[in-house]
Amino acid sequence: MEKIREIIKALEVLKQNDTVKVLFVTQLLPVNLILYYLLVGYIYLSSRSLVDIGLIVVTSLSGIPSFLLPFSSAINNSVKNLKRYDLTIISLQIITLIFVVGLAMANYSFAPIYAILQGIFVSLFILREPVNLYLLKSTNINFDKLRNLEGILSSLRQINQTVIVITIILLENIYGLLIFSVGFALLLIFMLITLFFKLKLRYPTAESSTITSSFINQFKSLRKMNNTAKLFLVSDYIVYPIITSVSPIIFYLLGITNMFNSSYSIYLIFLSISTILATYISNILNVKTFSEYILFYRISISILTILLSLSISVFPIFMIGVFAILILENSSFIYLNSFLITFIEKEKIRLIIPLMEFIFSLVYSIAVIIISQIGSEIGILSVLRCIGILGAIIYTILFMKTRNIKLAK
């Protein structure tokens, strides 16, 4: 109970710092994910076409816009007036949502138009995300408080997403496609609230350079990172996306192939619970060295992945394994995000983190394609087991080589 009180007490930071409060409030909804879900549902229920859904999928977070990340950091580092830049992009996102609401209200169901609007909206979000990183870094919030806030925010975002998605599933049978128009309108209102809060916020001045030099500098900054940051890059942005690329296989084994069935709703509920528990776990695990981080969060997930391939015949045990992976995965991301934000220098944060996220997206996209091909040849359970074994071997080597590397916070 003491730890729970300590986590909740972190919310006091919101009263003390306006920037942290605005960033917290304006990220309470995972807008990109909810928009993606609404578009997939609207297109499917209006046209019953899986091909049309595919158009939306390729413009999702793991699709085309992710490859804008290196350019987003370069553009951001060429901007000196962060407020004008941020407000302009939010305004463009609002205009995009107005188009979506208008088309939905007119019962327009031509999927390519929605796919383009989805791609524009997510691309704009990616272009302004480094600004949020810079704003948060400028508050000088310490690691422990940030870790608590990250955990609370992650939990609330997942709960909000679950409530909205399940509500739409329940009401779709009563109100039909109209409920999706309401969903789009709610996202529009949330973005207007975001614009209002950001208008009142004071932005710090930032150093700026040309886009060309910023683009080159981000790769130089990646190379010049200290050993600890490079280890996180290898562990979490190069190796781990290969491990987590088996997620589509796990979804298939769970029976989650349709976002509009009861299995998906149950999965979202479990995901919300796992995120809440992950907030607690990330605070009670006293990770002092990089090797402990690897042991708690990466070797354990690799071993659980192997066990999943062996326990599919006993479905309750399989579900417990998936639940454990979700908890550990969410906990590691809470720890990782908080550590990197407090660890990386202020003027480099807009350069390094977007580029690391780009590397993750690139490796993940390639790994999903390759693993799906291998799975069709040797079987999905075999590929699940092989990826788990590969992860366990790589992370054990990392564990052995990093036992003396401390994580200074």
PDB file of N, CA, C and O in Angstrom, residues 191-232:
ATOM      1  N   MET A 191      -8.884  17.195 -29.428  1.00  0.00           N
ATOM      2  CA  MET A 191      -7.802  17.951 -30.066  1.00  0.00           C
ATOM      3  C   MET A 191      -8.000  19.459 -29.888  1.00  0.00           C
ATOM      4  O   MET A 191      -7.028  20.210 -29.764  1.00  0.00           O
ATOM      5  N   LEU A 192      -9.250  19.913 -29.878  1.00  0.00           N
ATOM      6  CA  LEU A 192      -9.522  21.325 -29.615  1.00  0.00           C
ATOM      7  C   LEU A 192      -9.113  21.693 -28.179  1.00  0.00           C
ATOM      8  O   LEU A 192      -8.570  22.779 -27.930  1.00  0.00           O
ATOM      9  N   ILE A 193      -9.374  20.771 -27.231  1.00  0.00           N
ATOM     10  CA  ILE A 193      -8.947  20.976 -25.842  1.00  0.00           C
ATOM     11  C   ILE A 193      -7.415  21.035 -25.766  1.00  0.00           C
ATOM     12  O   ILE A 193      -6.842  21.868 -25.058  1.00  0.00           O
ATOM     13  N   THR A 194      -6.757  20.156 -26.522  1.00  0.00           N
ATOM     14  CA  THR A 194      -5.292  20.157 -26.588  1.00  0.00           C
ATOM     15  C   THR A 194      -4.771  21.504 -27.082  1.00  0.00           C
ATOM     16  O   THR A 194      -3.824  22.071 -26.515  1.00  0.00           O
ATOM     17  N   LEU A 195      -5.398  22.016 -28.141  1.00  0.00           N
ATOM     18  CA  LEU A 195      -5.001  23.317 -28.685  1.00  0.00           C
ATOM     19  C   LEU A 195      -5.185  24.422 -27.642  1.00  0.00           C
ATOM     20  O   LEU A 195      -4.311  25.291 -27.481  1.00  0.00           O
ATOM     21  N   PHE A 196      -6.293  24.385 -26.909  1.00  0.00           N
ATOM     22  CA  PHE A 196      -6.576  25.389 -25.886  1.00  0.00           C
ATOM     23  C   PHE A 196      -5.505  25.376 -24.794  1.00  0.00           C
ATOM     24  O   PHE A 196      -4.982  26.425 -24.401  1.00  0.00           O
ATOM     25  N   PHE A 197      -5.164  24.189 -24.303  1.00  0.00           N
ATOM     26  CA  PHE A 197      -4.142  24.076 -23.256  1.00  0.00           C
ATOM     27  C   PHE A 197      -2.772  24.534 -23.757  1.00  0.00           C
ATOM     28  O   PHE A 197      -2.028  25.209 -23.042  1.00  0.00           O
ATOM     29  N   LYS A 198      -2.434  24.150 -24.993  1.00  0.00           N
ATOM     30  CA  LYS A 198      -1.128  24.516 -25.533  1.00  0.00           C
ATOM     31  C   LYS A 198      -1.030  26.021 -25.797  1.00  0.00           C
ATOM     32  O   LYS A 198       0.058  26.599 -25.722  1.00  0.00           O
ATOM     33  N   LEU A 199      -2.147  26.654 -26.108  1.00  0.00           N
ATOM     34  CA  LEU A 199      -2.156  28.106 -26.319  1.00  0.00           C
ATOM     35  C   LEU A 199      -1.734  28.853 -25.059  1.00  0.00           C
ATOM     36  O   LEU A 199      -1.073  29.894 -25.125  1.00  0.00           O
ATOM     37  N   LYS A 200      -2.125  28.323 -23.911  1.00  0.00           N
ATOM     38  CA  LYS A 200      -1.843  28.987 -22.635  1.00  0.00           C
ATOM     39  C   LYS A 200      -0.456  28.656 -22.082  1.00  0.00           C
ATOM     40  O   LYS A 200      -0.001  29.279 -21.120  1.00  0.00           O
ATOM     41  N   LEU A 201       0.216  27.685 -22.709  1.00  0.00           N
ATOM     42  CA  LEU A 201       1.492  27.199 -22.173  1.00  0.00           C
ATOM     43  C   LEU A 201       2.667  28.047 -22.663  1.00  0.00           C
ATOM     44  O   LEU A 201       2.695  28.485 -23.817  1.00  0.00           O
ATOM     45  N   ARG A 202       3.630  28.270 -21.771  1.00  0.00           N
ATOM     46  CA  ARG A 202       4.873  28.941 -22.142  1.00  0.00           C
ATOM     47  C   ARG A 202       5.891  27.900 -22.616  1.00  0.00           C
ATOM     48  O   ARG A 202       6.177  26.947 -21.901  1.00  0.00           O
ATOM     49  N   TYR A 203       6.415  28.097 -23.803  1.00  0.00           N
ATOM     50  CA  TYR A 203       7.387  27.169 -24.377  1.00  0.00           C
ATOM     51  C   TYR A 203       8.800  27.695 -24.152  1.00  0.00           C
ATOM     52  O   TYR A 203       9.037  28.896 -24.278  1.00  0.00           O
ATOM     53  N   PRO A 204       9.751  26.823 -23.862  1.00  0.00           N
ATOM     54  CA  PRO A 204      11.143  27.275 -23.721  1.00  0.00           C
ATOM     55  C   PRO A 204      11.750  27.571 -25.094  1.00  0.00           C
ATOM     56  O   PRO A 204      11.325  27.011 -26.109  1.00  0.00           O
ATOM     57  N   THR A 205      12.712  28.457 -25.127  1.00  0.00           N
ATOM     58  CA  THR A 205      13.433  28.681 -26.386  1.00  0.00           C
ATOM     59  C   THR A 205      14.360  27.495 -26.633  1.00  0.00           C
ATOM     60  O   THR A 205      14.834  26.851 -25.695  1.00  0.00           O
ATOM     61  N   ALA A 206      14.599  27.218 -27.892  1.00  0.00           N
ATOM     62  CA  ALA A 206      15.423  26.057 -28.234  1.00  0.00           C
ATOM     63  C   ALA A 206      16.472  26.448 -29.261  1.00  0.00           C
ATOM     64  O   ALA A 206      16.268  27.361 -30.065  1.00  0.00           O
ATOM     65  N   GLU A 207      17.589  25.766 -29.217  1.00  0.00           N
ATOM     66  CA  GLU A 207      18.619  25.985 -30.239  1.00  0.00           C
ATOM     67  C   GLU A 207      18.118  25.433 -31.566  1.00  0.00           C
ATOM     68  O   GLU A 207      17.389  24.431 -31.607  1.00  0.00           O
ATOM     69  N   SER A 208      18.486  26.074 -32.641  1.00  0.00           N
ATOM     70  CA  SER A 208      18.041  25.622 -33.959  1.00  0.00           C
ATOM     71  C   SER A 208      19.208  25.588 -34.934  1.00  0.00           C
ATOM     72  O   SER A 208      20.207  26.287 -34.771  1.00  0.00           O
ATOM     73  N   SER A 209      19.071  24.765 -35.965  1.00  0.00           N
ATOM     74  CA  SER A 209      20.075  24.666 -37.030  1.00  0.00           C
ATOM     75  C   SER A 209      19.343  24.333 -38.320  1.00  0.00           C
ATOM     76  O   SER A 209      18.123  24.126 -38.323  1.00  0.00           O
ATOM     77  N   THR A 210      20.038  24.269 -39.400  1.00  0.00           N
ATOM     78  CA  THR A 210      19.402  23.959 -40.680  1.00  0.00           C
ATOM     79  C   THR A 210      18.907  22.516 -40.681  1.00  0.00           C
ATOM     80  O   THR A 210      19.419  21.663 -39.948  1.00  0.00           O
ATOM     81  N   ILE A 211      17.909  22.247 -41.516  1.00  0.00           N
ATOM     82  CA  ILE A 211      17.351  20.888 -41.586  1.00  0.00           C
ATOM     83  C   ILE A 211      18.427  19.888 -41.999  1.00  0.00           C
ATOM     84  O   ILE A 211      18.514  18.787 -41.448  1.00  0.00           O
ATOM     85  N   THR A 212      19.252  20.275 -42.955  1.00  0.00           N
ATOM     86  CA  THR A 212      20.298  19.356 -43.448  1.00  0.00           C
ATOM     87  C   THR A 212      21.270  18.980 -42.337  1.00  0.00           C
ATOM     88  O   THR A 212      21.569  17.789 -42.123  1.00  0.00           O
ATOM     89  N   SER A 213      21.753  19.983 -41.609  1.00  0.00           N
ATOM     90  CA  SER A 213      22.709  19.698 -40.539  1.00  0.00           C
ATOM     91  C   SER A 213      22.054  18.920 -39.405  1.00  0.00           C
ATOM     92  O   SER A 213      22.677  18.054 -38.792  1.00  0.00           O
ATOM     93  N   SER A 214      20.774  19.214 -39.122  1.00  0.00           N
ATOM     94  CA  SER A 214      20.047  18.481 -38.078  1.00  0.00           C
ATOM     95  C   SER A 214      19.895  17.019 -38.447  1.00  0.00           C
ATOM     96  O   SER A 214      20.037  16.126 -37.611  1.00  0.00           O
ATOM     97  N   PHE A 215      19.594  16.773 -39.740  1.00  0.00           N
ATOM     98  CA  PHE A 215      19.427  15.394 -40.205  1.00  0.00           C
ATOM     99  C   PHE A 215      20.725  14.608 -40.060  1.00  0.00           C
ATOM    100  O   PHE A 215      20.725  13.449 -39.640  1.00  0.00           O
ATOM    101  N   ILE A 216      21.841  15.262 -40.393  1.00  0.00           N
ATOM    102  CA  ILE A 216      23.158  14.610 -40.271  1.00  0.00           C
ATOM    103  C   ILE A 216      23.537  14.444 -38.799  1.00  0.00           C
ATOM    104  O   ILE A 216      24.055  13.394 -38.387  1.00  0.00           O
ATOM    105  N   ASN A 217      23.248  15.475 -38.007  1.00  0.00           N
ATOM    106  CA  ASN A 217      23.650  15.457 -36.593  1.00  0.00           C
ATOM    107  C   ASN A 217      22.968  14.358 -35.792  1.00  0.00           C
ATOM    108  O   ASN A 217      23.529  13.851 -34.818  1.00  0.00           O
ATOM    109  N   GLN A 218      21.722  13.987 -36.180  1.00  0.00           N
ATOM    110  CA  GLN A 218      21.047  12.961 -35.400  1.00  0.00           C
ATOM    111  C   GLN A 218      21.760  11.621 -35.511  1.00  0.00           C
ATOM    112  O   GLN A 218      21.835  10.869 -34.538  1.00  0.00           O
ATOM    113  N   PHE A 219      22.332  11.333 -36.673  1.00  0.00           N
ATOM    114  CA  PHE A 219      23.093  10.091 -36.825  1.00  0.00           C
ATOM    115  C   PHE A 219      24.430  10.177 -36.089  1.00  0.00           C
ATOM    116  O   PHE A 219      24.896   9.192 -35.514  1.00  0.00           O
ATOM    117  N   LYS A 220      25.010  11.374 -36.089  1.00  0.00           N
ATOM    118  CA  LYS A 220      26.250  11.570 -35.328  1.00  0.00           C
ATOM    119  C   LYS A 220      25.984  11.447 -33.822  1.00  0.00           C
ATOM    120  O   LYS A 220      26.779  10.849 -33.092  1.00  0.00           O
ATOM    121  N   SER A 221      24.845  12.001 -33.374  1.00  0.00           N
ATOM    122  CA  SER A 221      24.484  11.925 -31.958  1.00  0.00           C
ATOM    123  C   SER A 221      24.266  10.484 -31.532  1.00  0.00           C
ATOM    124  O   SER A 221      24.629  10.080 -30.424  1.00  0.00           O
ATOM    125  N   LEU A 222      23.691   9.695 -32.425  1.00  0.00           N
ATOM    126  CA  LEU A 222      23.467   8.280 -32.128  1.00  0.00           C
ATOM    127  C   LEU A 222      24.786   7.556 -31.937  1.00  0.00           C
ATOM    128  O   LEU A 222      24.942   6.732 -31.026  1.00  0.00           O
ATOM    129  N   ARG A 223      25.751   7.913 -32.762  1.00  0.00           N
ATOM    130  CA  ARG A 223      27.070   7.279 -32.682  1.00  0.00           C
ATOM    131  C   ARG A 223      27.841   7.724 -31.447  1.00  0.00           C
ATOM    132  O   ARG A 223      28.614   6.970 -30.876  1.00  0.00           O
ATOM    133  N   LYS A 224      27.598   8.987 -31.026  1.00  0.00           N
ATOM    134  CA  LYS A 224      28.339   9.554 -29.906  1.00  0.00           C
ATOM    135  C   LYS A 224      27.686   9.288 -28.546  1.00  0.00           C
ATOM    136  O   LYS A 224      28.182   9.764 -27.530  1.00  0.00           O
ATOM    137  N   MET A 225      26.573   8.565 -28.521  1.00  0.00           N
ATOM    138  CA  MET A 225      25.934   8.247 -27.245  1.00  0.00           C
ATOM    139  C   MET A 225      26.884   7.462 -26.355  1.00  0.00           C
ATOM    140  O   MET A 225      27.727   6.714 -26.849  1.00  0.00           O
ATOM    141  N   ASN A 226      26.720   7.605 -25.040  1.00  0.00           N
ATOM    142  CA  ASN A 226      27.578   6.825 -24.145  1.00  0.00           C
ATOM    143  C   ASN A 226      27.176   5.356 -24.166  1.00  0.00           C
ATOM    144  O   ASN A 226      26.147   4.985 -24.751  1.00  0.00           O
ATOM    145  N   ASN A 227      27.974   4.527 -23.517  1.00  0.00           N
ATOM    146  CA  ASN A 227      27.780   3.074 -23.606  1.00  0.00           C
ATOM    147  C   ASN A 227      26.417   2.615 -23.094  1.00  0.00           C
ATOM    148  O   ASN A 227      25.811   1.699 -23.649  1.00  0.00           O
ATOM    149  N   THR A 228      25.923   3.235 -22.011  1.00  0.00           N
ATOM    150  CA  THR A 228      24.639   2.821 -21.450  1.00  0.00           C
ATOM    151  C   THR A 228      23.512   3.044 -22.448  1.00  0.00           C
ATOM    152  O   THR A 228      22.674   2.167 -22.670  1.00  0.00           O
ATOM    153  N   ALA A 229      23.480   4.225 -23.071  1.00  0.00           N
ATOM    154  CA  ALA A 229      22.440   4.526 -24.059  1.00  0.00           C
ATOM    155  C   ALA A 229      22.555   3.588 -25.264  1.00  0.00           C
ATOM    156  O   ALA A 229      21.543   3.137 -25.815  1.00  0.00           O
ATOM    157  N   LYS A 230      23.795   3.275 -25.667  1.00  0.00           N
ATOM    158  CA  LYS A 230      23.979   2.355 -26.797  1.00  0.00           C
ATOM    159  C   LYS A 230      23.482   0.946 -26.455  1.00  0.00           C
ATOM    160  O   LYS A 230      22.919   0.252 -27.308  1.00  0.00           O
ATOM    161  N   LEU A 231      23.680   0.543 -25.213  1.00  0.00           N
ATOM    162  CA  LEU A 231      23.176  -0.771 -24.788  1.00  0.00           C
ATOM    163  C   LEU A 231      21.662  -0.833 -24.851  1.00  0.00           C
ATOM    164  O   LEU A 231      21.075  -1.827 -25.271  1.00  0.00           O
ATOM    165  N   PHE A 232      20.991   0.252 -24.417  1.00  0.00           N
ATOM    166  CA  PHE A 232      19.534   0.307 -24.521  1.00  0.00           C
ATOM    167  C   PHE A 232      19.094   0.284 -25.981  1.00  0.00           C
ATOM    168  O   PHE A 232      18.072  -0.316 -26.321  1.00  0.00           O
TER     169      PHE A 232
END
